Amino acid sequence: MSLLAIEDLTLSIGPTPILKSIDLSIAPGEVMGLVGESGSGKSMTALTLMKLLPDGARVDGRALFDGVDILAAPEAAMCRLRGREIGMVFQEPMTALNPVKTIGEQVAEGIRWHTGANRPDAEARARLMLERVGLPEQKFPLTRYPHELSGGQRQRVVIAIACALKPKLLIADEPTTALDVVLQKQILTLLRGLVEENGMSMLLISHDLAVVAEMADRLTIVRHGTVMETGETSRILSEQAHPFTRQLAEASTHVPARARGLEPSPVSEPLLEVRDLTRNYSLRRSRVFGRETMFRAVNGVSFSLAAGQKTALVGRSGCGKSTLARMILALDPPSSGSIRFQGEEICGVSEEALRPLRREMQVVFQDPYGSFDPRHRAERLVAEPLHLLNQRPDARRRRDLVAEVLEQVGLSPADMDKYPHEFSGGQRQRLAIARAIITRPKLIIADEPVSALDVSIRAQILDLLADLSDSLGVAYLFITHDLTVARAITDTTMVMHEGEIVETGPTEVVLGNPKSDAAKALVAAAPNLKMSLEKAVARATRD
């Protein structure tokens, strides 16, 4: 008997069909993986089950949970169901948590609401739950606020909220997308432990086949709101009978054809040279008249980058990668050290002196939607760096330049009149790349540019970056926690740990035979589709 049985589920928002005759079932204690590209309907399936849909949504079909059609249930019944019988872990913990409430209060809130427990009892249960997810009170008091925790710690709080009442079904929507590989492994191990410990079922939504292969007993693959294939995880991923399943598997391990074997151009001096770079931050005083303490985010970092070279900067969250990038971009001043770009020192110089260097150095951010002004059209957004040129182009020339770079990144000149919300996630990232290359820079710093993209779009963006490197001769400093991406697109890799570069060398050497403990931990924790599939087969045989 199924705990959850979705039958002929159809969803439309306005005139747009989102889900088309979805059939899906989850048995008690089973982990079901739901996989597909961005926009395939994965998250909308979860939101439909929770009845958290926007106005104008029209739903047909049935979703039987413990024999009750929850799609026909009134809101009062759903309020009793959410949290107690069905828990949900959202993709972005910072937006899922209330920034003005302590973590203890947020975990205890659902306990009090559903059980009627008094405040001390609810806080005691919240304390135990937070300890269970790896946040003991000795180190993480209940009085802490979300902003005082790291991304992985916030995700643990969200998991504690979702599992506090031991629900029968846990829905986890991309619970590890923004986490480094070590934290990702910890969170997945935690989720698997909670499922087995409490006898819960889980619907795991992900675009990472390696993660799903390691976690899920059965797998459902969706595309354009339609189920393509469903069945035992090991069978589906081993046989890859459906063309779309093969496409996803190939995209998961995709390596751009021209991303390998290209040697950096020989030059008399490096394009970028960093020497003994440090960055200190002051912390709050521990006493009223106590001495101010300092935190060193970057500690004595040195490296160089040649023209056309593609280098990965990998490391755990909080190791100093983004701080280092901000100093190279002259957005944050270093506490000490030197940064030379094209032979010129950029530390401590005026903004006017930086101007000609800035057009040679551009950035692609992790979240393109957050880096775009939603009120402006694509033409203006892509053309923003043109103010760095000595002679600003007139309106007609600017429009021609924007059209040219849009075509280079696989978009149409007609797209320049659209707003950011009219593009998909992959298209917005292409816009961000177009903006970065419009001044024909020598160096692009890409800060997690594909971490939030599904595997198919990620493969397209990696191909695009490789092609642009070939055609424009641009060098990349590629900040990522995804070692698959580092292997796919970079020549060399630097491993950063607690503010220091602890290992550097050719990518295949560093990630194939790591020497430092930090690199070994990253490689050991990185998801691997082949190894995960072997585990899935062993699990299926054992069961």
Coordinates of C-alpha atoms in Angstrom, one line a residue:
M1 CA 0.0 0.0 0.0
S2 CA 1.2 3.5 -0.9
L3 CA 1.6 6.3 1.7
L4 CA 1.3 8.8 -1.2
A5 CA -0.4 8.1 -4.5
I6 CA -0.6 10.9 -7.1
E7 CA -3.1 10.1 -9.9
D8 CA -3.5 12.0 -13.1
L9 CA -2.3 15.3 -11.5
T10 CA -2.7 18.3 -13.8
L11 CA -1.7 21.8 -12.9
S12 CA -2.2 25.1 -14.9
I13 CA -1.4 28.6 -13.8
G14 CA -3.5 30.9 -15.9
P15 CA -3.3 29.7 -19.5
T16 CA 0.0 27.9 -19.0
P17 CA 0.0 24.1 -18.3
I18 CA 2.6 23.2 -15.7
L19 CA 2.0 19.5 -14.9
K20 CA 0.4 17.1 -17.3
S21 CA -1.2 13.9 -15.9
I22 CA 1.5 13.1 -13.3
D23 CA 1.3 9.6 -11.7
L24 CA 3.6 9.0 -8.8
S25 CA 3.5 6.8 -5.7
I26 CA 5.7 6.5 -2.5
A27 CA 5.5 3.5 -0.2
P28 CA 6.0 3.8 3.6
G29 CA 9.7 4.1 4.5
E30 CA 10.7 4.6 0.8
V31 CA 12.8 7.4 -0.7
M32 CA 11.6 8.5 -4.1
G33 CA 13.8 10.7 -6.2
L34 CA 12.2 13.3 -8.5
V35 CA 14.6 14.4 -11.2
G36 CA 14.4 16.8 -14.2
E37 CA 15.6 20.0 -15.7
S38 CA 14.7 23.4 -14.4
G39 CA 11.1 24.2 -15.2
S40 CA 10.2 20.5 -15.6
G41 CA 7.6 20.8 -12.7
K42 CA 9.6 19.2 -9.8
S43 CA 9.1 21.9 -7.3
M44 CA 5.5 22.6 -8.5
T45 CA 4.7 19.0 -7.8
A46 CA 5.9 19.5 -4.2
L47 CA 4.0 22.8 -3.8
T48 CA 0.9 21.2 -5.2
L49 CA 1.1 18.5 -2.5
M50 CA 1.5 21.2 0.2
K51 CA -1.2 23.3 -1.4
L52 CA 1.1 26.3 -1.5
L53 CA 0.2 27.4 -5.0
P54 CA -0.2 31.0 -6.3
D55 CA -3.5 32.6 -7.1
G56 CA -5.0 31.5 -10.4
A57 CA -3.7 27.9 -10.2
R58 CA -6.1 25.2 -11.3
V59 CA -5.5 21.6 -10.2
D60 CA -7.1 18.4 -11.4
G61 CA -6.5 14.8 -10.4
R62 CA -6.0 13.2 -7.0
A63 CA -3.2 13.0 -4.4
L64 CA -4.1 10.3 -1.8
F65 CA -2.1 10.7 1.4
D66 CA -2.8 7.9 3.9
G67 CA -6.0 7.3 1.9
V68 CA -7.2 10.9 2.0
D69 CA -7.3 13.2 -1.1
I70 CA -5.3 16.2 0.2
L71 CA -6.1 18.1 -3.0
A72 CA -9.7 18.2 -2.0
A73 CA -8.9 18.9 1.7
P74 CA -10.0 22.3 3.1
E75 CA -7.3 24.8 4.3
A76 CA -8.0 24.0 8.0
A77 CA -7.2 20.4 7.4
M78 CA -4.0 21.2 5.5
C79 CA -2.8 23.4 8.3
R80 CA -3.1 20.4 10.6
L81 CA -1.3 18.2 8.0
R82 CA 1.6 20.5 7.2
G83 CA 4.5 20.0 9.6
R84 CA 2.9 17.2 11.5
E85 CA 2.2 14.6 8.8
I86 CA 4.2 16.2 5.9
G87 CA 7.4 18.1 6.4
M88 CA 9.2 20.1 3.8
V89 CA 12.8 21.2 3.5
F90 CA 13.1 24.1 1.1
Q91 CA 16.1 24.8 -1.3
E92 CA 17.2 28.1 0.2
P93 CA 17.2 28.1 4.0
M94 CA 17.8 31.8 4.4
T95 CA 14.5 32.6 2.8
A96 CA 12.7 29.7 4.5
L97 CA 13.7 31.0 8.0
N98 CA 12.4 34.1 9.7
P99 CA 15.3 36.5 10.2
V100 CA 13.8 38.1 13.3
K101 CA 13.2 34.9 15.2
T102 CA 15.8 32.7 17.0
I103 CA 16.4 29.2 15.8
G104 CA 15.1 27.7 19.0
E105 CA 11.8 29.7 18.6
Q106 CA 11.4 28.6 15.0
V107 CA 11.9 24.9 15.8
A108 CA 9.6 25.1 18.8
E109 CA 6.9 27.0 17.0
G110 CA 5.6 24.0 15.0
I111 CA 5.8 21.8 18.1
R112 CA 3.7 24.2 20.2
W113 CA 1.2 24.7 17.4
H114 CA 0.5 21.1 16.6
T115 CA 0.8 19.5 20.0
G116 CA -0.3 22.3 22.4
A117 CA 2.9 21.9 24.4
N118 CA 3.9 24.8 26.7
R119 CA 6.9 26.9 25.9
P120 CA 9.5 25.1 28.1
D121 CA 8.4 21.6 26.9
A122 CA 8.5 22.8 23.2
E123 CA 12.0 24.4 23.7
A124 CA 13.2 21.1 25.3
R125 CA 12.0 19.1 22.3
A126 CA 13.5 21.8 20.0
R127 CA 16.8 21.5 21.8
L128 CA 16.9 17.7 21.3
M129 CA 16.0 18.0 17.6
L130 CA 18.7 20.6 17.0
E131 CA 21.2 18.4 18.7
R132 CA 20.1 15.4 16.5
V133 CA 20.8 17.4 13.4
G134 CA 24.3 18.4 14.6
L135 CA 23.6 21.7 16.3
P136 CA 24.2 21.0 20.1
E137 CA 23.2 23.8 22.4
Q138 CA 26.8 24.1 23.8
K139 CA 28.0 25.5 20.5
F140 CA 24.7 26.7 19.0
P141 CA 22.4 28.2 21.6
L142 CA 18.7 28.4 20.9
T143 CA 19.0 32.2 21.1
R144 CA 21.0 32.4 17.9
Y145 CA 19.5 34.0 14.8
P146 CA 19.7 32.6 11.2
H147 CA 22.2 35.2 10.1
E148 CA 24.7 34.0 12.8
L149 CA 24.9 30.6 11.1
S150 CA 26.6 29.3 8.0
G151 CA 24.6 28.0 5.0
G152 CA 25.0 24.4 6.1
Q153 CA 24.0 25.2 9.7
R154 CA 20.9 27.0 8.5
Q155 CA 19.9 24.0 6.3
R156 CA 20.2 21.9 9.4
V157 CA 17.8 24.2 11.2
V158 CA 15.3 23.8 8.4
I159 CA 15.6 20.1 8.6
A160 CA 15.1 20.2 12.3
I161 CA 11.8 22.2 11.8
A162 CA 10.6 19.7 9.1
C163 CA 11.4 16.6 11.2
A164 CA 10.6 17.9 14.7
L165 CA 7.2 16.1 14.7
K166 CA 8.5 13.0 12.9
P167 CA 6.2 13.4 9.9
K168 CA 5.2 10.4 7.7
L169 CA 6.5 12.1 4.6
L170 CA 9.4 14.5 4.2
I171 CA 9.7 16.5 1.0
A172 CA 13.2 17.7 0.4
D173 CA 13.4 20.2 -2.5
E174 CA 17.1 20.6 -3.6
P175 CA 18.3 20.5 0.0
T176 CA 22.0 20.6 -0.9
T177 CA 22.3 22.7 -4.0
A178 CA 24.1 25.7 -2.5
L179 CA 26.4 23.6 -0.2
D180 CA 29.9 22.5 -0.6
V181 CA 30.5 18.8 -1.2
V182 CA 31.5 18.1 2.4
L183 CA 28.4 19.8 3.8
Q184 CA 26.3 18.1 1.1
K185 CA 27.5 14.7 2.2
Q186 CA 26.8 15.5 5.8
I187 CA 23.3 16.7 5.1
L188 CA 22.4 13.7 2.9
T189 CA 23.7 11.3 5.5
L190 CA 21.6 13.2 8.1
L191 CA 18.5 13.0 5.9
R192 CA 19.0 9.3 5.3
G193 CA 19.6 8.7 9.0
L194 CA 16.4 10.5 10.0
V195 CA 14.4 8.6 7.4
E196 CA 15.6 5.3 8.7
E197 CA 15.4 6.3 12.4
N198 CA 11.8 7.6 12.2
G199 CA 10.5 5.3 9.4
M200 CA 9.6 8.3 7.2
S201 CA 9.1 8.3 3.5
M202 CA 10.9 11.0 1.5
L203 CA 10.4 12.7 -1.8
L204 CA 13.9 14.0 -2.8
I205 CA 13.8 16.6 -5.5
S206 CA 17.2 17.2 -7.2
H207 CA 18.9 17.7 -10.5
D208 CA 22.0 15.8 -9.4
L209 CA 21.7 12.2 -10.6
A210 CA 24.7 11.2 -8.4
V211 CA 22.9 12.4 -5.2
V212 CA 19.6 10.7 -6.2
A213 CA 21.4 7.5 -7.1
E214 CA 23.0 7.4 -3.7
M215 CA 19.8 8.3 -1.8
A216 CA 16.7 7.1 -3.6
D217 CA 15.1 3.6 -3.7
R218 CA 13.0 4.5 -6.7
L219 CA 13.3 7.3 -9.3
T220 CA 10.8 9.4 -11.3
I221 CA 12.1 11.5 -14.2
V222 CA 10.0 14.4 -15.4
R223 CA 10.3 16.7 -18.4
H224 CA 8.0 19.6 -19.4
G225 CA 5.5 18.5 -16.7
T226 CA 5.3 14.9 -17.9
V227 CA 6.6 11.7 -16.4
M228 CA 9.3 10.3 -18.7
E229 CA 10.2 7.2 -16.7
T230 CA 9.7 5.8 -13.3
G231 CA 11.0 2.7 -11.5
E232 CA 13.8 1.3 -9.4
T233 CA 16.8 3.7 -9.3
S234 CA 19.5 1.2 -10.1
R235 CA 17.5 -0.2 -13.1
I236 CA 16.7 3.2 -14.6
L237 CA 20.2 4.6 -14.3
S238 CA 21.9 1.3 -15.4
E239 CA 19.7 0.7 -18.4
Q240 CA 19.0 4.3 -19.4
A241 CA 16.3 3.0 -21.7
H242 CA 14.6 6.4 -22.2
P243 CA 16.5 8.9 -24.4
F244 CA 15.9 11.7 -21.9
T245 CA 17.4 9.6 -19.1
R246 CA 20.5 9.1 -21.2
Q247 CA 20.6 12.8 -22.0
L248 CA 20.6 13.6 -18.2
A249 CA 23.3 11.0 -17.5
E250 CA 25.6 12.3 -20.2
A251 CA 25.1 15.9 -19.1
S252 CA 26.0 15.0 -15.5
T253 CA 29.5 14.0 -16.6
H254 CA 29.8 16.3 -19.6
V255 CA 33.3 17.7 -20.5
P256 CA 33.5 20.5 -23.1
A257 CA 35.3 19.2 -26.1
R258 CA 37.9 22.0 -26.2
A259 CA 38.3 22.5 -22.5
R260 CA 41.3 20.2 -22.4
G261 CA 44.8 20.3 -23.8
L262 CA 45.1 24.0 -24.2
E263 CA 48.3 25.5 -22.8
P264 CA 48.3 29.1 -21.5
S265 CA 49.9 31.6 -23.9
P266 CA 53.6 32.2 -23.0
V267 CA 54.0 35.7 -21.7
S268 CA 56.9 37.6 -20.2
E269 CA 54.9 38.2 -17.0
P270 CA 51.6 36.8 -15.5
L271 CA 48.3 38.4 -16.3
L272 CA 47.4 38.3 -12.6
E273 CA 49.9 38.0 -9.8
V274 CA 48.9 37.8 -6.1
R275 CA 51.5 37.9 -3.4
D276 CA 51.1 37.4 0.4
L277 CA 47.6 38.6 0.4
T278 CA 45.7 38.8 3.7
R279 CA 42.3 40.1 4.8
N280 CA 41.4 40.6 8.4
Y281 CA 37.9 41.4 9.8
S282 CA 37.3 42.8 13.3
L283 CA 35.0 40.9 15.6
R284 CA 32.8 42.2 18.4
R285 CA 34.6 42.8 21.7
S286 CA 34.0 40.1 24.2
R287 CA 33.9 42.7 27.1
V288 CA 33.0 46.3 27.3
F289 CA 36.7 47.3 27.6
G290 CA 38.2 44.2 26.1
R291 CA 40.7 44.2 23.3
E292 CA 39.2 44.0 19.8
T293 CA 39.7 40.5 18.2
M294 CA 40.5 39.9 14.6
F295 CA 39.4 37.2 12.2
R296 CA 41.8 36.4 9.3
A297 CA 39.6 35.3 6.3
V298 CA 42.6 35.2 3.9
N299 CA 46.0 34.4 5.1
G300 CA 49.2 34.9 3.0
V301 CA 47.8 33.7 -0.3
S302 CA 50.1 33.8 -3.4
F303 CA 49.5 32.6 -6.9
S304 CA 49.7 33.7 -10.5
L305 CA 47.5 33.4 -13.6
A306 CA 48.7 33.5 -17.2
A307 CA 46.7 34.8 -20.2
G308 CA 44.2 32.3 -21.3
Q309 CA 44.6 30.1 -18.3
K310 CA 41.6 28.5 -16.7
T311 CA 42.1 27.9 -13.0
A312 CA 39.6 26.5 -10.4
L313 CA 39.5 27.8 -6.8
V314 CA 37.9 25.1 -4.7
G315 CA 37.2 24.7 -1.1
R316 CA 34.6 24.4 1.6
S317 CA 32.1 27.2 2.3
G318 CA 33.7 29.9 4.5
C319 CA 37.3 29.1 3.5
G320 CA 37.8 32.6 2.0
K321 CA 37.2 32.0 -1.8
S322 CA 34.7 34.8 -2.3
T323 CA 36.7 37.2 -0.1
L324 CA 39.8 36.5 -2.2
A325 CA 37.8 37.2 -5.4
R326 CA 36.4 40.5 -4.0
M327 CA 40.0 41.7 -3.3
I328 CA 41.1 40.7 -6.8
L329 CA 38.2 42.7 -8.2
A330 CA 39.2 45.7 -6.0
L331 CA 35.8 45.6 -4.3
D332 CA 37.4 44.9 -0.9
P333 CA 40.9 46.3 0.2
P334 CA 43.4 43.7 1.5
S335 CA 44.9 44.1 4.9
S336 CA 48.3 43.4 3.4
G337 CA 49.9 42.0 0.3
S338 CA 50.1 42.8 -3.4
I339 CA 47.8 42.3 -6.4
R340 CA 49.3 43.0 -9.8
F341 CA 47.1 42.9 -12.9
Q342 CA 48.7 43.2 -16.3
G343 CA 51.9 44.3 -14.5
E344 CA 50.2 47.1 -12.6
E345 CA 49.6 47.2 -8.8
I346 CA 45.8 47.6 -8.0
C347 CA 46.0 47.7 -4.2
G348 CA 45.5 51.1 -2.7
V349 CA 45.2 52.9 -6.1
S350 CA 42.4 55.4 -6.8
E351 CA 39.2 54.5 -8.5
E352 CA 40.2 56.6 -11.5
A353 CA 43.4 54.6 -11.9
L354 CA 41.4 51.4 -11.6
R355 CA 39.0 52.4 -14.4
P356 CA 41.1 51.1 -17.4
L357 CA 41.9 47.9 -15.5
R358 CA 38.3 47.2 -14.6
R359 CA 37.3 46.8 -18.3
E360 CA 39.9 44.1 -18.6
M361 CA 38.5 42.2 -15.6
Q362 CA 34.9 41.2 -15.3
V363 CA 32.8 38.9 -13.0
V364 CA 30.0 36.4 -13.4
F365 CA 28.0 35.9 -10.2
Q366 CA 26.3 32.8 -8.9
D367 CA 22.8 34.2 -9.0
P368 CA 22.3 36.3 -12.1
Y369 CA 18.7 37.3 -11.1
G370 CA 20.0 38.8 -7.9
S371 CA 22.7 40.7 -9.8
F372 CA 20.3 42.2 -12.4
D373 CA 18.0 45.2 -11.8
P374 CA 14.5 43.8 -12.5
R375 CA 13.3 47.2 -13.7
H376 CA 15.8 47.3 -16.7
R377 CA 15.7 45.5 -20.0
A378 CA 18.4 43.1 -21.1
E379 CA 20.0 45.7 -23.5
R380 CA 20.7 48.1 -20.6
L381 CA 21.9 45.3 -18.2
V382 CA 24.3 43.8 -20.7
A383 CA 25.6 47.2 -21.8
E384 CA 26.4 48.4 -18.2
P385 CA 30.2 47.8 -18.4
L386 CA 30.5 49.9 -21.6
H387 CA 30.9 53.0 -19.4
L388 CA 34.4 51.8 -18.6
L389 CA 35.5 52.3 -22.2
N390 CA 37.5 55.4 -23.0
Q391 CA 35.0 56.4 -25.7
R392 CA 31.4 55.4 -24.8
P393 CA 29.5 54.2 -27.9
D394 CA 26.4 56.0 -29.1
A395 CA 23.0 54.4 -28.7
R396 CA 23.1 52.7 -32.1
R397 CA 26.7 51.3 -31.6
R398 CA 25.7 50.2 -28.1
R399 CA 22.8 48.3 -29.5
D400 CA 25.0 46.6 -32.1
L401 CA 27.5 45.6 -29.5
V402 CA 24.8 44.1 -27.3
A403 CA 23.3 42.2 -30.2
E404 CA 26.8 40.8 -31.1
V405 CA 27.5 39.5 -27.6
L406 CA 23.9 38.1 -27.2
E407 CA 24.5 36.0 -30.4
Q408 CA 27.9 34.9 -29.0
V409 CA 26.3 33.5 -25.9
G410 CA 23.5 31.7 -27.8
L411 CA 20.7 34.3 -27.4
S412 CA 18.9 36.4 -30.0
P413 CA 19.3 40.1 -30.6
A414 CA 15.5 40.3 -30.1
D415 CA 16.1 39.3 -26.5
M416 CA 17.6 42.7 -25.6
D417 CA 14.1 44.1 -25.2
K418 CA 13.0 41.6 -22.6
Y419 CA 13.2 42.0 -18.8
P420 CA 15.1 39.5 -16.5
H421 CA 12.0 37.7 -15.4
E422 CA 11.2 36.8 -19.0
F423 CA 14.3 34.5 -19.2
S424 CA 14.9 31.1 -17.7
G425 CA 17.7 30.5 -15.2
G426 CA 20.1 29.3 -17.9
Q427 CA 19.2 32.2 -20.2
R428 CA 19.8 34.7 -17.3
Q429 CA 23.2 33.2 -16.8
R430 CA 24.0 33.6 -20.5
L431 CA 23.0 37.3 -20.1
A432 CA 25.4 37.6 -17.2
I433 CA 28.2 36.1 -19.3
A434 CA 27.3 38.5 -22.2
R435 CA 27.6 41.4 -19.8
A436 CA 31.0 40.1 -18.7
I437 CA 32.5 39.8 -22.2
I438 CA 31.1 42.9 -23.8
T439 CA 34.3 44.9 -23.0
R440 CA 36.4 42.0 -24.3
P441 CA 38.2 41.4 -20.9
K442 CA 41.4 39.5 -20.3
L443 CA 40.1 37.9 -17.1
I444 CA 36.7 36.7 -15.9
I445 CA 36.1 35.7 -12.3
A446 CA 33.2 33.3 -12.2
D447 CA 31.8 32.8 -8.7
E448 CA 29.8 29.5 -8.6
P449 CA 28.2 30.3 -12.0
V450 CA 26.6 26.9 -12.6
S451 CA 25.8 25.7 -9.0
A452 CA 22.1 26.5 -9.2
L453 CA 21.6 25.1 -12.7
D454 CA 20.3 21.7 -13.7
V455 CA 22.8 19.3 -15.4
S456 CA 21.6 20.0 -19.0
I457 CA 21.9 23.8 -18.7
R458 CA 25.1 23.4 -16.8
A459 CA 26.6 21.4 -19.7
Q460 CA 25.5 24.2 -22.1
I461 CA 27.1 26.9 -20.0
L462 CA 30.3 25.0 -19.6
D463 CA 30.4 24.5 -23.4
L464 CA 29.8 28.3 -23.8
L465 CA 32.6 29.2 -21.3
A466 CA 35.0 26.8 -23.1
D467 CA 34.2 28.2 -26.5
L468 CA 34.6 31.8 -25.3
S469 CA 38.0 31.0 -23.8
D470 CA 39.1 29.6 -27.2
S471 CA 37.7 32.4 -29.3
L472 CA 38.5 35.4 -27.0
G473 CA 41.6 34.1 -25.2
V474 CA 40.0 35.0 -21.9
A475 CA 41.5 33.6 -18.6
Y476 CA 39.1 32.3 -15.9
L477 CA 39.3 32.1 -12.2
F478 CA 36.5 29.6 -11.6
I479 CA 35.3 29.5 -8.0
T480 CA 33.3 26.4 -7.4
H481 CA 32.5 23.7 -4.9
D482 CA 31.6 21.2 -7.7
L483 CA 34.7 19.1 -8.5
T484 CA 33.0 17.8 -11.6
V485 CA 32.9 21.3 -13.0
A486 CA 36.5 21.9 -12.0
R487 CA 37.5 18.8 -13.8
A488 CA 35.5 19.7 -16.9
I489 CA 36.7 23.2 -17.6
T490 CA 39.9 24.1 -15.9
D491 CA 43.6 23.5 -16.5
T492 CA 44.8 24.0 -12.9
T493 CA 43.2 23.8 -9.5
M494 CA 43.9 25.6 -6.2
V495 CA 42.5 24.2 -3.0
M496 CA 41.7 26.7 -0.3
H497 CA 41.3 25.8 3.4
E498 CA 40.8 28.2 6.3
G499 CA 42.1 31.2 4.3
E500 CA 45.1 29.5 2.8
I501 CA 46.0 27.8 -0.5
V502 CA 47.0 24.4 0.7
E503 CA 47.5 22.7 -2.7
T504 CA 47.8 23.7 -6.3
G505 CA 48.7 22.0 -9.6
P506 CA 47.2 20.6 -12.8
T507 CA 43.5 19.8 -12.2
E508 CA 43.8 16.1 -13.0
V509 CA 46.7 15.7 -10.6
V510 CA 45.2 17.7 -7.7
L511 CA 41.7 16.0 -7.9
G512 CA 43.0 12.6 -9.1
N513 CA 45.7 12.2 -6.5
P514 CA 45.2 14.9 -3.7
K515 CA 48.0 15.4 -1.2
S516 CA 46.5 17.8 1.4
D517 CA 43.9 16.7 3.9
A518 CA 41.6 19.4 2.7
A519 CA 41.7 18.2 -0.9
K520 CA 41.3 14.6 0.1
A521 CA 38.2 15.5 2.1
L522 CA 36.7 17.3 -0.9
V523 CA 37.4 14.5 -3.3
A524 CA 36.1 11.9 -0.9
A525 CA 32.8 13.8 -0.4
A526 CA 32.2 14.7 -4.0
P527 CA 29.2 12.9 -5.6
N528 CA 30.1 10.4 -8.2
L529 CA 27.4 9.0 -10.5
K530 CA 29.3 5.7 -11.2
M531 CA 30.0 5.0 -7.5
S532 CA 26.5 6.1 -6.4
L533 CA 25.0 3.8 -9.0
E534 CA 27.1 0.9 -7.7
K535 CA 25.7 1.6 -4.2
A536 CA 22.2 1.8 -5.6
V537 CA 22.6 -1.6 -7.2
A538 CA 24.0 -3.1 -4.0
R539 CA 21.2 -1.6 -2.0
A540 CA 18.5 -3.0 -4.3
T541 CA 20.2 -6.4 -4.2
R542 CA 20.3 -6.3 -0.4
D543 CA 16.7 -5.3 -0.1

